[in-house]
Coordinates of C-alpha atoms in Angstrom, one line a residue:
Chain A
M1 CA -18.0 9.1 21.3
L2 CA -17.0 5.7 22.5
G3 CA -13.6 4.6 21.1
G4 CA -10.1 3.8 22.3
S5 CA -7.7 1.0 21.5
A6 CA -9.1 -1.5 24.0
V7 CA -12.7 -0.9 22.9
H8 CA -12.0 -1.3 19.1
F9 CA -9.7 -4.3 19.7
S10 CA -12.1 -6.1 22.0
L11 CA -15.1 -5.7 19.7
A12 CA -13.1 -7.0 16.7
A13 CA -11.6 -9.9 18.6
S14 CA -15.0 -10.9 20.1
F15 CA -16.0 -12.5 16.8
F16 CA -13.3 -15.2 17.2
T17 CA -12.7 -15.9 20.8
D18 CA -13.4 -14.9 24.4
V19 CA -12.0 -11.4 25.2
R20 CA -11.0 -10.0 28.5
V21 CA -10.4 -6.3 28.5
V22 CA -8.1 -4.7 31.1
G23 CA -8.0 -0.9 31.8
P24 CA -9.3 2.0 33.7
V25 CA -12.3 4.2 32.9
G26 CA -13.8 7.3 34.6
E27 CA -17.2 8.2 35.7
D28 CA -18.1 9.3 32.2
F29 CA -18.0 5.6 31.1
T30 CA -21.6 4.7 31.8
A31 CA -23.7 1.5 31.5
T32 CA -24.3 2.5 27.9
E33 CA -20.6 2.3 27.0
L34 CA -20.2 -0.9 29.0
A35 CA -23.2 -2.4 27.2
V36 CA -21.5 -2.0 23.8
L37 CA -18.8 -4.3 25.0
E38 CA -21.0 -6.8 26.9
D39 CA -23.5 -7.1 24.0
R40 CA -20.6 -8.6 22.0
G41 CA -19.7 -10.9 24.9
V42 CA -16.6 -9.1 26.0
I43 CA -15.7 -9.9 29.6
T44 CA -15.4 -6.6 31.4
E45 CA -14.6 -7.6 34.9
D46 CA -11.1 -6.2 34.7
I47 CA -12.3 -2.8 33.7
E48 CA -11.4 -0.6 36.7
R49 CA -13.7 2.3 37.4
V50 CA -12.0 5.3 39.0
S51 CA -14.4 7.6 40.8
G52 CA -14.0 11.3 40.4
E53 CA -12.0 10.9 37.2
Q54 CA -12.6 11.0 33.5
T55 CA -11.9 8.3 30.9
F56 CA -8.9 8.7 28.5
F57 CA -9.9 11.2 25.8
W58 CA -8.5 11.8 22.2
K59 CA -9.6 14.3 19.6
G60 CA -8.1 14.5 16.2
H61 CA -8.8 15.3 12.6
Y62 CA -7.8 13.7 9.3
E63 CA -6.4 15.1 6.1
Y64 CA -8.7 15.2 3.1
D65 CA -7.9 11.6 1.9
L66 CA -8.3 10.3 5.4
N67 CA -4.8 8.8 5.4
T68 CA -3.1 11.0 7.9
A69 CA -4.4 11.7 11.4
H70 CA -3.6 14.8 13.4
T71 CA -4.0 14.8 17.2
D72 CA -5.8 17.9 18.4
E73 CA -6.1 16.9 22.1
T74 CA -5.0 14.0 24.3
Q75 CA -6.1 13.7 27.9
L76 CA -4.6 10.7 29.7
N77 CA -7.1 11.2 32.7
V78 CA -7.5 7.8 34.4
F79 CA -4.3 6.5 32.7
G80 CA -2.3 9.2 34.5
D81 CA -1.6 6.9 37.4
F82 CA -3.1 3.6 36.5
D83 CA -1.5 0.5 38.1
P84 CA -2.8 -2.6 36.3
K85 CA -3.8 -5.6 38.5
L86 CA -5.0 -8.4 36.4
S87 CA -7.6 -10.9 37.6
E88 CA -6.5 -14.6 37.7
A89 CA -8.5 -15.3 34.6
S90 CA -6.9 -12.5 32.6
S91 CA -3.4 -13.4 33.8
A92 CA -4.0 -16.9 32.4
A93 CA -4.6 -15.6 28.9
D94 CA -2.9 -17.5 26.1
V95 CA -2.9 -14.6 23.7
L96 CA -2.2 -11.0 24.9
F97 CA -2.5 -7.7 23.2
L98 CA -0.9 -4.7 24.8
A99 CA -2.7 -1.8 23.2
N100 CA -1.0 1.5 22.5
I101 CA -0.1 3.1 25.9
Q102 CA 3.0 4.1 27.9
P103 CA 5.4 1.2 27.4
D104 CA 6.2 0.7 31.1
L105 CA 2.5 0.2 31.6
Q106 CA 2.5 -2.4 28.8
R107 CA 5.4 -4.1 30.5
R108 CA 3.6 -4.3 33.8
V109 CA 0.7 -6.1 32.1
R110 CA 3.0 -8.3 30.2
A111 CA 4.7 -9.4 33.4
Q112 CA 1.4 -10.5 34.8
C113 CA 0.7 -12.7 31.8
G114 CA 3.8 -14.9 32.1
G115 CA 2.2 -18.0 30.5
A116 CA 0.9 -16.3 27.4
G117 CA 1.8 -18.2 24.2
F118 CA 1.6 -15.3 21.9
T119 CA 1.9 -11.6 22.8
A120 CA 1.8 -8.5 20.7
L121 CA 2.0 -4.7 21.2
D122 CA 1.1 -1.6 19.4
S123 CA 2.8 1.8 20.0
M124 CA 3.0 5.3 18.5
N125 CA 5.3 8.3 17.9
L126 CA 4.5 9.8 21.3
W127 CA 6.2 6.9 23.1
I128 CA 9.0 6.6 20.5
E129 CA 9.8 10.3 21.4
T130 CA 9.3 10.2 25.1
A131 CA 9.9 6.6 26.3
R132 CA 12.2 5.1 23.7
D133 CA 14.2 2.8 26.0
S134 CA 11.1 1.5 27.7
L135 CA 9.5 0.9 24.4
W136 CA 12.5 -1.1 23.1
Q137 CA 12.4 -3.1 26.4
A138 CA 8.6 -3.8 25.9
I139 CA 9.3 -4.8 22.3
S140 CA 11.9 -7.3 23.5
E141 CA 9.3 -9.0 25.7
V142 CA 6.6 -9.7 23.0
D143 CA 6.3 -12.0 20.0
C144 CA 4.8 -9.5 17.6
V145 CA 4.8 -5.8 17.0
L146 CA 2.0 -4.0 15.2
I147 CA 2.9 -0.4 14.3
N148 CA 2.3 2.2 11.6
D149 CA 5.0 2.1 8.9
A150 CA 6.1 5.6 9.4
E151 CA 6.5 4.9 13.1
I152 CA 8.5 1.7 12.5
R153 CA 10.9 3.9 10.5
Q154 CA 11.0 6.5 13.3
L155 CA 11.6 3.8 16.0
T156 CA 14.5 2.2 14.2
D157 CA 16.0 5.4 12.4
Q158 CA 15.8 3.3 9.3
P159 CA 14.0 4.7 6.2
N160 CA 13.8 1.3 4.5
L161 CA 10.8 -0.6 5.8
A162 CA 12.3 -4.1 5.2
R163 CA 15.4 -3.1 7.2
A164 CA 13.3 -1.4 9.8
A165 CA 11.3 -4.6 10.3
R166 CA 14.4 -6.6 10.6
A167 CA 15.8 -4.3 13.2
V168 CA 12.7 -4.8 15.3
M169 CA 12.9 -8.6 14.9
E170 CA 16.5 -8.5 16.0
A171 CA 15.2 -7.2 19.4
G172 CA 13.1 -10.3 19.9
P173 CA 9.8 -10.4 18.1
K174 CA 9.3 -13.0 15.5
A175 CA 6.7 -11.0 13.6
V176 CA 6.4 -7.4 12.7
I177 CA 3.3 -5.9 11.1
A178 CA 3.6 -2.5 9.4
K179 CA 0.2 -0.9 9.3
Q180 CA -0.2 1.2 6.2
G181 CA -3.7 2.8 6.4
E182 CA -5.6 2.5 3.2
Y183 CA -2.7 0.7 1.6
G184 CA -3.2 -2.2 4.0
A185 CA -0.6 -4.0 6.1
A186 CA 2.6 -5.9 5.6
L187 CA 3.8 -8.8 7.7
F188 CA 7.5 -9.5 8.2
T189 CA 8.7 -12.7 9.7
P190 CA 12.1 -14.5 9.6
A191 CA 10.5 -16.8 7.0
G192 CA 9.4 -14.1 4.7
F193 CA 7.1 -11.3 3.7
F194 CA 3.3 -11.1 3.2
A195 CA 1.1 -8.1 2.4
L196 CA -2.5 -7.3 1.9
P197 CA -4.1 -4.2 0.5
G198 CA -6.7 -2.3 2.5
F199 CA -10.2 -3.6 1.5
P200 CA -11.4 -1.0 -1.1
L201 CA -14.4 1.0 0.1
E202 CA -16.3 3.8 -1.6
D203 CA -17.6 5.1 1.7
V204 CA -15.1 5.6 4.5
R205 CA -16.5 7.6 7.3
D206 CA -14.0 7.4 10.2
P207 CA -10.6 5.7 10.2
T208 CA -10.3 6.1 14.0
G209 CA -9.7 2.7 15.5
A210 CA -8.9 0.9 12.3
G211 CA -5.5 -0.2 13.5
D212 CA -7.0 -1.6 16.7
S213 CA -9.8 -3.4 14.9
F214 CA -7.1 -4.9 12.7
A215 CA -5.2 -6.1 15.8
G216 CA -8.5 -7.5 17.2
G217 CA -9.2 -9.4 14.0
F218 CA -5.6 -10.6 13.8
L219 CA -5.1 -11.7 17.4
G220 CA -8.7 -12.8 17.9
Y221 CA -8.4 -15.2 15.0
L222 CA -5.1 -16.6 16.2
D223 CA -6.5 -17.2 19.7
G224 CA -9.7 -18.8 18.3
E225 CA -7.9 -21.2 16.0
D226 CA -6.9 -24.6 17.3
G227 CA -3.8 -25.0 15.1
P228 CA -0.3 -23.7 15.6
I229 CA 0.6 -20.1 15.0
D230 CA 2.6 -20.7 11.9
E231 CA 3.2 -18.6 8.8
L232 CA -0.1 -19.6 7.2
A233 CA -2.0 -18.8 10.4
L234 CA -0.4 -15.4 10.6
R235 CA -1.3 -14.7 6.9
R236 CA -5.0 -15.7 7.5
A237 CA -5.0 -13.6 10.6
M238 CA -3.8 -10.7 8.5
G239 CA -6.8 -11.3 6.3
F240 CA -9.2 -11.2 9.3
G241 CA -7.5 -8.1 10.6
T242 CA -7.9 -6.4 7.3
V243 CA -11.6 -7.3 7.1
L244 CA -12.3 -6.1 10.7
A245 CA -10.5 -2.8 10.0
S246 CA -12.6 -2.3 6.8
F247 CA -15.8 -2.6 8.7
N248 CA -14.6 -0.3 11.4
V249 CA -14.0 2.6 9.1
E250 CA -17.5 2.4 7.4
E251 CA -19.2 4.3 10.2
F252 CA -18.2 6.4 13.2
G253 CA -16.8 5.0 16.4
T254 CA -18.0 1.5 17.2
E255 CA -21.3 1.8 15.2
R256 CA -20.5 -0.7 12.4
V257 CA -18.6 -3.3 14.3
A258 CA -21.1 -3.4 17.2
R259 CA -23.8 -4.8 14.8
L260 CA -21.5 -6.8 12.6
T261 CA -22.1 -10.6 12.0
R262 CA -19.6 -13.4 11.5
D263 CA -21.3 -14.2 8.2
E264 CA -20.4 -10.6 7.0
I265 CA -16.8 -11.1 8.1
D266 CA -16.5 -14.5 6.3
S267 CA -18.0 -13.1 3.2
R268 CA -15.7 -10.1 3.0
M269 CA -12.7 -12.4 3.8
E270 CA -13.6 -14.4 0.7
A271 CA -13.9 -11.2 -1.3
L272 CA -10.5 -10.1 -0.1
R273 CA -9.0 -13.5 -1.1
S274 CA -10.3 -13.1 -4.6
M275 CA -9.0 -9.6 -4.8
T276 CA -5.5 -10.8 -4.1
D277 CA -5.6 -13.9 -6.3
F278 CA -3.7 -13.9 -9.6
G279 CA -4.2 -17.5 -10.6
S280 CA -1.9 -20.4 -10.7
A281 CA 1.6 -20.2 -12.0
R282 CA 1.9 -19.3 -15.7
T283 CA 4.6 -17.1 -17.2
Chain B
M1 CA 22.1 10.0 -16.7
L2 CA 19.9 8.1 -19.1
G3 CA 16.3 7.9 -18.1
G4 CA 12.9 9.1 -19.1
S5 CA 9.5 7.4 -19.4
A6 CA 10.1 6.0 -22.9
V7 CA 13.4 4.5 -22.0
H8 CA 12.3 2.8 -18.8
F9 CA 9.1 1.6 -20.4
S10 CA 10.9 0.2 -23.4
L11 CA 13.5 -1.7 -21.5
A12 CA 11.0 -3.3 -19.2
A13 CA 8.6 -4.3 -22.0
S14 CA 11.5 -5.7 -24.1
F15 CA 11.5 -8.8 -22.0
F16 CA 8.1 -9.8 -23.2
T17 CA 7.6 -8.5 -26.8
D18 CA 8.9 -6.4 -29.6
V19 CA 9.0 -2.7 -28.6
R20 CA 9.0 0.3 -30.9
V21 CA 9.8 3.6 -29.1
V22 CA 8.6 6.9 -30.6
G23 CA 10.0 10.2 -29.5
P24 CA 12.5 13.0 -30.0
V25 CA 16.0 13.2 -28.7
G26 CA 18.7 15.9 -28.9
E27 CA 22.3 15.9 -29.8
D28 CA 23.2 14.9 -26.3
F29 CA 21.6 11.5 -26.9
T30 CA 24.6 9.6 -28.3
A31 CA 25.3 6.1 -29.6
T32 CA 26.0 5.1 -26.0
E33 CA 22.4 5.9 -24.9
L34 CA 21.0 4.3 -28.1
A35 CA 22.9 1.2 -27.4
V36 CA 21.2 0.7 -24.1
L37 CA 17.9 0.3 -25.9
E38 CA 19.2 -1.6 -28.9
D39 CA 21.1 -4.1 -26.7
R40 CA 17.7 -5.1 -25.3
G41 CA 16.3 -5.4 -28.9
V42 CA 14.2 -2.2 -28.7
I43 CA 13.5 -0.9 -32.2
T44 CA 14.6 2.7 -32.3
E45 CA 13.8 3.7 -35.9
D46 CA 11.1 6.0 -34.7
I47 CA 13.4 7.9 -32.4
E48 CA 13.7 11.4 -34.0
R49 CA 17.0 13.2 -33.6
V50 CA 16.7 17.0 -33.5
S51 CA 19.9 18.7 -34.4
G52 CA 20.9 21.7 -32.4
E53 CA 18.7 20.7 -29.5
Q54 CA 18.9 18.9 -26.2
T55 CA 17.0 15.9 -24.9
F56 CA 14.2 16.3 -22.4
F57 CA 15.8 16.7 -18.9
W58 CA 14.4 16.1 -15.5
K59 CA 16.1 16.6 -12.1
G60 CA 14.5 15.8 -8.8
H61 CA 15.1 14.6 -5.3
Y62 CA 13.3 12.3 -2.9
E63 CA 12.2 12.5 0.7
Y64 CA 14.1 10.4 3.2
D65 CA 11.8 7.3 2.7
L66 CA 12.1 7.5 -1.1
N67 CA 8.3 7.6 -1.3
T68 CA 7.8 11.3 -2.4
A69 CA 9.6 12.8 -5.4
H70 CA 10.2 16.6 -5.7
T71 CA 11.0 18.1 -9.1
D72 CA 13.9 20.5 -9.1
E73 CA 14.1 21.1 -12.8
T74 CA 12.2 20.1 -16.0
Q75 CA 13.5 21.1 -19.5
L76 CA 11.1 20.1 -22.2
N77 CA 13.8 20.8 -24.8
V78 CA 13.0 18.7 -27.9
F79 CA 9.5 18.1 -26.7
G80 CA 8.8 21.8 -27.0
D81 CA 7.5 21.5 -30.5
F82 CA 7.6 17.8 -31.3
D83 CA 5.1 16.7 -33.9
P84 CA 5.0 12.9 -33.8
K85 CA 4.9 11.1 -37.2
L86 CA 4.8 7.3 -36.7
S87 CA 6.3 4.9 -39.1
E88 CA 3.9 2.4 -40.7
A89 CA 5.2 -0.4 -38.5
S90 CA 4.7 1.7 -35.3
S91 CA 1.2 2.8 -36.5
A92 CA 0.3 -0.9 -36.8
A93 CA 1.0 -1.6 -33.1
D94 CA -1.5 -3.7 -31.3
V95 CA -0.7 -2.5 -27.8
L96 CA 0.1 1.2 -27.3
F97 CA 1.5 3.1 -24.3
L98 CA 1.3 6.8 -24.2
A99 CA 4.0 7.8 -21.7
N100 CA 3.6 10.8 -19.5
I101 CA 3.8 14.0 -21.7
Q102 CA 1.5 16.8 -22.8
P103 CA -1.9 15.2 -23.4
D104 CA -2.5 16.7 -26.8
L105 CA 0.8 15.1 -27.9
Q106 CA -0.5 11.8 -26.5
R107 CA -3.7 12.2 -28.5
R108 CA -1.8 12.8 -31.8
V109 CA 0.1 9.5 -31.3
R110 CA -3.1 7.8 -30.3
A111 CA -4.8 9.0 -33.5
Q112 CA -2.0 7.4 -35.6
C113 CA -2.6 4.0 -34.0
G114 CA -6.2 3.6 -34.9
G115 CA -6.0 -0.2 -35.0
A116 CA -4.5 -0.8 -31.6
G117 CA -6.3 -3.4 -29.5
F118 CA -5.2 -2.1 -26.1
T119 CA -4.1 1.4 -25.3
A120 CA -2.9 3.0 -22.1
L121 CA -1.6 6.3 -20.8
D122 CA 0.2 7.7 -17.9
S123 CA 0.0 11.4 -16.8
M124 CA 1.0 13.6 -13.9
N125 CA 0.0 16.6 -11.8
L126 CA 1.6 19.1 -14.2
W127 CA -0.9 18.2 -17.0
I128 CA -3.8 17.9 -14.5
E129 CA -3.1 21.5 -13.6
T130 CA -2.2 23.0 -17.0
A131 CA -4.1 20.8 -19.6
R132 CA -7.0 19.3 -17.7
D133 CA -9.5 19.2 -20.6
S134 CA -7.0 17.8 -23.0
L135 CA -6.1 15.1 -20.5
W136 CA -9.7 14.1 -20.0
Q137 CA -10.1 13.9 -23.7
A138 CA -6.9 11.7 -24.0
I139 CA -8.3 9.5 -21.2
S140 CA -11.5 9.0 -23.1
E141 CA -9.6 7.6 -26.0
V142 CA -7.7 4.8 -24.2
D143 CA -8.5 1.5 -22.6
C144 CA -6.4 1.9 -19.5
V145 CA -5.0 4.7 -17.3
L146 CA -2.0 4.2 -15.1
I147 CA -1.5 7.1 -12.7
N148 CA -0.2 7.8 -9.2
D149 CA -2.9 7.5 -6.6
A150 CA -2.6 11.1 -5.4
E151 CA -2.9 12.3 -8.9
I152 CA -6.0 10.2 -9.6
R153 CA -7.6 12.0 -6.6
Q154 CA -6.4 15.3 -8.0
L155 CA -7.7 14.6 -11.5
T156 CA -11.2 13.6 -10.3
D157 CA -11.5 15.9 -7.2
Q158 CA -12.4 12.8 -5.4
P159 CA -10.5 11.9 -2.1
N160 CA -11.8 8.3 -2.1
L161 CA -9.6 6.2 -4.4
A162 CA -12.4 3.7 -5.4
R163 CA -14.7 6.5 -6.3
A164 CA -11.9 8.3 -8.2
A165 CA -11.1 5.2 -10.2
R166 CA -14.8 4.8 -11.0
A167 CA -15.0 8.4 -12.2
V168 CA -12.1 7.7 -14.6
M169 CA -13.8 4.5 -15.9
E170 CA -16.9 6.5 -16.5
A171 CA -14.9 8.6 -19.0
G172 CA -14.1 5.5 -21.1
P173 CA -11.2 3.3 -19.8
K174 CA -12.1 -0.2 -18.7
A175 CA -9.1 -0.4 -16.4
V176 CA -7.5 2.1 -14.0
I177 CA -4.2 1.4 -12.2
A178 CA -3.4 3.5 -9.2
K179 CA 0.4 3.5 -8.7
Q180 CA 1.2 3.6 -5.0
G181 CA 5.0 3.7 -4.9
E182 CA 6.4 1.3 -2.3
Y183 CA 2.9 0.2 -1.4
G184 CA 2.5 -1.3 -4.8
A185 CA -0.4 -0.8 -7.2
A186 CA -4.1 -1.3 -7.4
L187 CA -6.2 -2.3 -10.4
F188 CA -9.8 -1.2 -10.8
T189 CA -12.0 -2.7 -13.5
P190 CA -15.7 -2.9 -13.9
A191 CA -15.4 -6.5 -12.7
G192 CA -13.5 -5.8 -9.5
F193 CA -10.5 -4.8 -7.6
F194 CA -7.0 -6.3 -7.4
A195 CA -3.9 -5.1 -5.6
L196 CA -0.3 -6.0 -5.2
P197 CA 2.2 -4.7 -2.7
G198 CA 5.5 -3.4 -3.9
F199 CA 8.2 -6.1 -3.9
P200 CA 10.0 -5.7 -0.6
L201 CA 13.6 -4.7 -1.0
E202 CA 16.3 -3.9 1.6
D203 CA 18.3 -1.8 -0.9
V204 CA 16.4 0.8 -2.9
R205 CA 18.8 3.1 -4.7
D206 CA 16.6 5.1 -7.1
P207 CA 12.9 5.0 -7.5
T208 CA 13.1 7.2 -10.7
G209 CA 11.4 5.3 -13.6
A210 CA 9.7 2.7 -11.4
G211 CA 6.2 3.7 -12.7
D212 CA 7.4 3.4 -16.3
S213 CA 9.1 0.1 -15.6
F214 CA 5.8 -1.0 -14.1
A215 CA 3.9 0.1 -17.2
G216 CA 6.5 -1.7 -19.4
G217 CA 6.2 -5.0 -17.6
F218 CA 2.4 -4.6 -17.5
L219 CA 1.8 -3.8 -21.2
G220 CA 4.8 -5.8 -22.4
Y221 CA 3.3 -8.9 -20.9
L222 CA -0.2 -8.2 -22.3
D223 CA 1.3 -7.7 -25.8
G224 CA 3.5 -10.8 -25.5
E225 CA 0.7 -13.2 -24.4
D226 CA -1.5 -14.9 -26.9
G227 CA -4.7 -15.1 -24.9
P228 CA -7.4 -12.5 -24.4
I229 CA -6.8 -9.4 -22.2
D230 CA -9.2 -10.5 -19.5
E231 CA -9.3 -10.0 -15.8
L232 CA -6.7 -12.8 -15.1
A233 CA -4.4 -11.5 -17.8
L234 CA -4.6 -8.0 -16.3
R235 CA -3.7 -9.4 -12.8
R236 CA -0.7 -11.3 -14.1
A237 CA 0.4 -8.2 -16.0
M238 CA 0.2 -6.3 -12.7
G239 CA 2.5 -8.9 -11.3
F240 CA 5.1 -8.5 -14.0
G241 CA 4.8 -4.7 -13.7
T242 CA 5.5 -5.0 -10.0
V243 CA 8.5 -7.2 -10.7
L244 CA 10.0 -4.9 -13.3
A245 CA 9.5 -1.9 -11.1
S246 CA 11.3 -3.7 -8.3
F247 CA 14.4 -4.3 -10.4
N248 CA 14.4 -0.8 -11.7
V249 CA 14.7 0.7 -8.2
E250 CA 17.6 -1.5 -7.2
E251 CA 20.2 0.7 -9.0
F252 CA 20.4 4.1 -10.6
G253 CA 18.9 4.9 -14.0
T254 CA 18.7 1.9 -16.3
E255 CA 21.6 0.1 -14.8
R256 CA 19.8 -2.9 -13.3
V257 CA 17.2 -3.5 -16.0
A258 CA 19.7 -3.2 -18.8
R259 CA 21.4 -6.4 -17.5
L260 CA 18.3 -8.2 -16.2
T261 CA 17.4 -11.7 -17.5
R262 CA 14.0 -13.3 -18.0
D263 CA 14.9 -16.0 -15.5
E264 CA 15.4 -13.4 -12.8
I265 CA 12.0 -11.9 -13.7
D266 CA 10.2 -15.2 -13.5
S267 CA 11.9 -16.1 -10.3
R268 CA 10.8 -12.9 -8.6
M269 CA 7.3 -13.3 -10.1
E270 CA 7.1 -16.6 -8.2
A271 CA 8.4 -15.0 -5.1
L272 CA 5.7 -12.2 -5.4
R273 CA 3.1 -14.8 -5.9
S274 CA 4.1 -16.6 -2.7
M275 CA 4.1 -13.3 -0.8
T276 CA 0.5 -12.7 -1.6
D277 CA -0.8 -16.2 -1.1
F278 CA -2.8 -16.9 2.0
G279 CA -3.8 -20.4 1.3
S280 CA -7.1 -22.0 0.3
A281 CA -10.3 -21.0 2.0
R282 CA -10.6 -21.9 5.6
T283 CA -12.3 -19.7 8.2

């Protein structure tokens, strides 16, 4: 079914700002798939259709508690020799998310968005193992890294998460987000630490895309807000990321987020706030 | 070295209230070990010394990220045929913690504290596997269960944590705390959900006893406070539990908590509060 980092990210971010998605698809990506994005107002003019090829494909399964994913099959397909060429409008983006893909490809997109005010990337164990130097180079060129907590340990050879996050910041980024599945996400910045639990749900159907929906809520909010991207904005953005991820996992693929409303988002954001509130100071 | 649920719990709780520890020790438990407790004001008159026997002993190791413990050796020793007989003063306790041990033993202590206003227990996979019915019976007799999140899933045969917590509450308890190691802890009550991250530390030496230190901070605070044990009190107690656990893991055994001060606790509690604050409502 329809999925993929760019799709989950774009849908989540579309509730907060204008989203331009860049990437290649194959002939199997039909008007039906395109409509899911366009119905949410996502601008798809930088989606490159490659004839005679198939779209990137991933198949996996989860352990019984849905916390750990195992990859059964990955087909790069159209990503095998994709050479990104951004439209003028996409190049002018102020906030840029480099979804999880080969880090040299991420760098080529980054280079075409020279004026971006806030840039972030995601990655995974595959690239840590096969393109480590490129990945560190890509990391040094962005403001924020979002990555699973086990992978941040793997990337830095550092079992302690706080030290691992610091090692990433020493390479350039001023914010590191450790994604922790159902446990939520932690934000490390030079100024401090912030963490949110995953939003508790009794019905979790499909965790696929949760991390990208998180990134979409997080960066979408930052782009949509007028104010500066300071510590408080980053924390609020973490909240919206958490909320979008929670809706994503309630149903399969893009089903839930495709029919989500901003009111539902704001209502769950308030619920999340009350779930993390322990009153004013009293000891 | 000195450790064990009762020891870690008592030391942590001693910062908030008077603590009476009940349990057996062997001849290897000398004046040196006793002094660690008594120096923190813990009342040790219900510690039963069994001649010719050895104290309970546990040996384990941790995986590289210190999140997962593996038991290498457990010797019940004095716990093999311990029959708890509480002093009058201990029987009159208002708050009771049944540390992790065979659930029928927990029940015998519980029965001797009939007037307790708030009771809690911890347990583990060993008792889920070998004394499941007794454990459920013990759970039905307390107000609060503190247990690792993987074990709450195992206990209830329910992979979803929110559902697992609800299943435990249906047996009687009005609060369930899922301990999540470095990810912190989550509180489920009929009224809602609350979660705190683990306090971020760059130097974690020994996670042994963190859960018991959490329980000590949690229940010690509840006993020490004058107000009712309501939702807000439980949340604050979660904060103090988190703080005590964080000090516990900074050094081996009881080293750090034994020389801890209330000022250090309050200062870290404030830091934890600021790490979970994402400002007033604004969307």
